[in-house]
Coordinates of C-alpha atoms in Angstrom, one line a residue:
E30 CA -13.8 -6.7 -4.7
I31 CA -16.5 -4.4 -5.6
T32 CA -19.0 -2.1 -4.1
K33 CA -22.4 -2.8 -2.9
E34 CA -23.8 -0.6 -5.5
V35 CA -22.1 -2.3 -8.3
A36 CA -22.9 -5.6 -7.0
Y37 CA -26.7 -4.5 -7.0
A38 CA -26.4 -3.0 -10.4
M39 CA -24.7 -6.1 -12.0
N40 CA -27.2 -8.4 -10.7
N41 CA -30.2 -6.4 -11.8
F42 CA -28.4 -5.7 -15.4
Y43 CA -27.8 -9.3 -16.0
R44 CA -31.0 -10.7 -15.1
S45 CA -33.1 -10.4 -18.2
S46 CA -36.7 -11.3 -19.5
K47 CA -38.2 -12.2 -22.8
A48 CA -37.1 -10.2 -25.8
K49 CA -39.6 -7.3 -26.7
K50 CA -39.9 -4.4 -28.8
V51 CA -38.2 -1.3 -27.5
E52 CA -38.7 2.2 -28.7
I53 CA -35.8 4.4 -29.4
K54 CA -36.6 8.0 -29.0
N55 CA -34.6 11.3 -29.6
E56 CA -34.2 14.4 -27.6
L57 CA -37.6 15.6 -28.5
G58 CA -39.3 12.2 -27.5
E59 CA -40.1 11.4 -31.1
V60 CA -39.7 7.6 -32.0
V61 CA -36.6 7.1 -34.5
D62 CA -36.4 3.3 -34.1
K63 CA -38.0 0.1 -32.9
M64 CA -36.1 -3.0 -32.4
L65 CA -36.3 -6.4 -30.5
R66 CA -34.1 -6.7 -27.7
E67 CA -33.7 -8.1 -24.2
V68 CA -35.2 -6.0 -21.5
P69 CA -33.6 -6.1 -18.1
Y70 CA -35.4 -7.6 -15.3
S71 CA -37.1 -4.8 -13.5
G72 CA -38.6 -6.6 -10.4
Q73 CA -38.4 -5.9 -6.7
S74 CA -35.0 -4.6 -5.5
I75 CA -32.6 -7.1 -3.9
D76 CA -32.7 -5.5 -0.3
G77 CA -35.9 -3.2 -0.5
E78 CA -33.8 0.1 -0.8
G79 CA -35.4 0.8 -4.0
F80 CA -32.4 0.2 -6.3
M81 CA -34.0 -0.9 -9.8
I82 CA -32.8 -1.5 -13.2
E83 CA -34.6 1.7 -14.1
D84 CA -31.8 3.3 -12.7
F85 CA -29.7 2.0 -15.7
P86 CA -31.8 3.0 -18.9
D87 CA -28.7 2.9 -21.4
L88 CA -28.0 -0.8 -22.0
N89 CA -24.9 0.3 -23.9
C90 CA -23.5 2.2 -21.0
D91 CA -21.2 0.3 -18.3
V92 CA -22.4 -0.4 -14.8
E93 CA -19.7 1.3 -13.2
H94 CA -20.4 4.8 -15.3
S95 CA -24.1 4.3 -14.3
V96 CA -23.5 4.0 -10.5
L97 CA -21.1 7.0 -10.7
K98 CA -23.8 9.0 -12.4
K99 CA -26.4 8.2 -9.9
M100 CA -24.1 8.9 -7.1
E101 CA -23.2 12.2 -8.6
Q102 CA -26.9 13.1 -8.8
Q103 CA -27.4 12.3 -5.3
D104 CA -24.6 14.8 -4.2
I105 CA -26.3 17.5 -6.4
H106 CA -29.8 17.0 -4.4
K107 CA -27.5 17.1 -1.1
V108 CA -26.6 20.5 -2.4
I109 CA -30.2 21.7 -3.5
D110 CA -31.4 20.8 0.0
Q111 CA -28.9 23.5 1.5
L112 CA -30.5 26.1 -0.4
N113 CA -33.1 28.4 1.2
T114 CA -36.7 27.9 0.4
E115 CA -37.1 30.4 -2.5
E116 CA -34.0 28.9 -4.3
R117 CA -35.2 25.5 -4.0
M118 CA -38.4 26.4 -5.1
I119 CA -36.9 28.0 -8.3
I120 CA -34.6 25.2 -9.1
Y121 CA -37.3 22.4 -8.9
S122 CA -39.9 24.5 -10.7
I123 CA -37.5 25.1 -13.5
F124 CA -35.3 21.9 -13.7
F125 CA -37.6 19.1 -12.4
E126 CA -41.3 20.5 -13.1
N127 CA -40.2 21.8 -16.6
K128 CA -41.8 25.3 -15.9
T129 CA -40.5 28.2 -18.0
Q130 CA -38.6 31.2 -16.5
T131 CA -41.8 33.2 -17.7
Q132 CA -44.1 31.0 -15.8
M133 CA -42.1 31.1 -12.8
A134 CA -41.8 35.0 -13.1
E135 CA -45.5 35.4 -13.2
I136 CA -46.0 32.9 -10.2
M137 CA -43.3 34.7 -8.0
G138 CA -44.7 38.2 -9.2
I139 CA -41.2 39.3 -10.6
S140 CA -39.9 40.1 -14.4
R141 CA -38.4 37.3 -16.0
Q142 CA -35.1 39.3 -16.1
V143 CA -35.0 39.4 -12.4
L144 CA -35.8 35.6 -12.3
A145 CA -33.0 34.9 -14.8
Y146 CA -30.6 36.9 -12.7
K147 CA -31.7 35.0 -9.5
L148 CA -31.4 31.6 -11.2
K149 CA -27.8 32.5 -12.4
T150 CA -26.9 33.5 -8.9
I151 CA -28.5 30.2 -7.5
L152 CA -26.5 28.2 -10.0
N153 CA -23.3 29.8 -9.2
K154 CA -23.8 29.2 -5.5
M155 CA -24.6 25.8 -6.1
R156 CA -21.5 25.4 -8.3
E157 CA -19.3 26.7 -5.4
M158 CA -21.2 24.6 -2.7
Y159 CA -20.8 21.4 -4.8
M160 CA -17.2 22.1 -5.4
K161 CA -16.4 22.8 -1.8
E162 CA -18.3 20.0 -0.6
F163 CA -17.2 17.3 -2.8
F164 CA -14.0 18.3 -4.4

């Protein structure tokens, strides 16, 4: 017997469309290879919950690992939601909007060093909250 998440993932993972060229990119976003491969189906989700194959971009990765990774991401977002407004703004701006610490410091009207200290404090707080809640 498998969980609902794994069943959805497997269903989407093994339904594939016609082969097409896929670009393989490195960490910098540069194309390092183009290859012809089967691209998994990415149509509508099974039950309308938004569970799509895009949640599983690594075709060499097993489905269980992908589901666990997604669940861990959801847990991290739960911890972020427990932060105060300023802390959330710093985390989202730096890690989700890709703003630099210098840009954020200018927006907040503080020095970059003060922002770096706040960020370190927030990350430590998040780590403690995560460990306390999920372990």
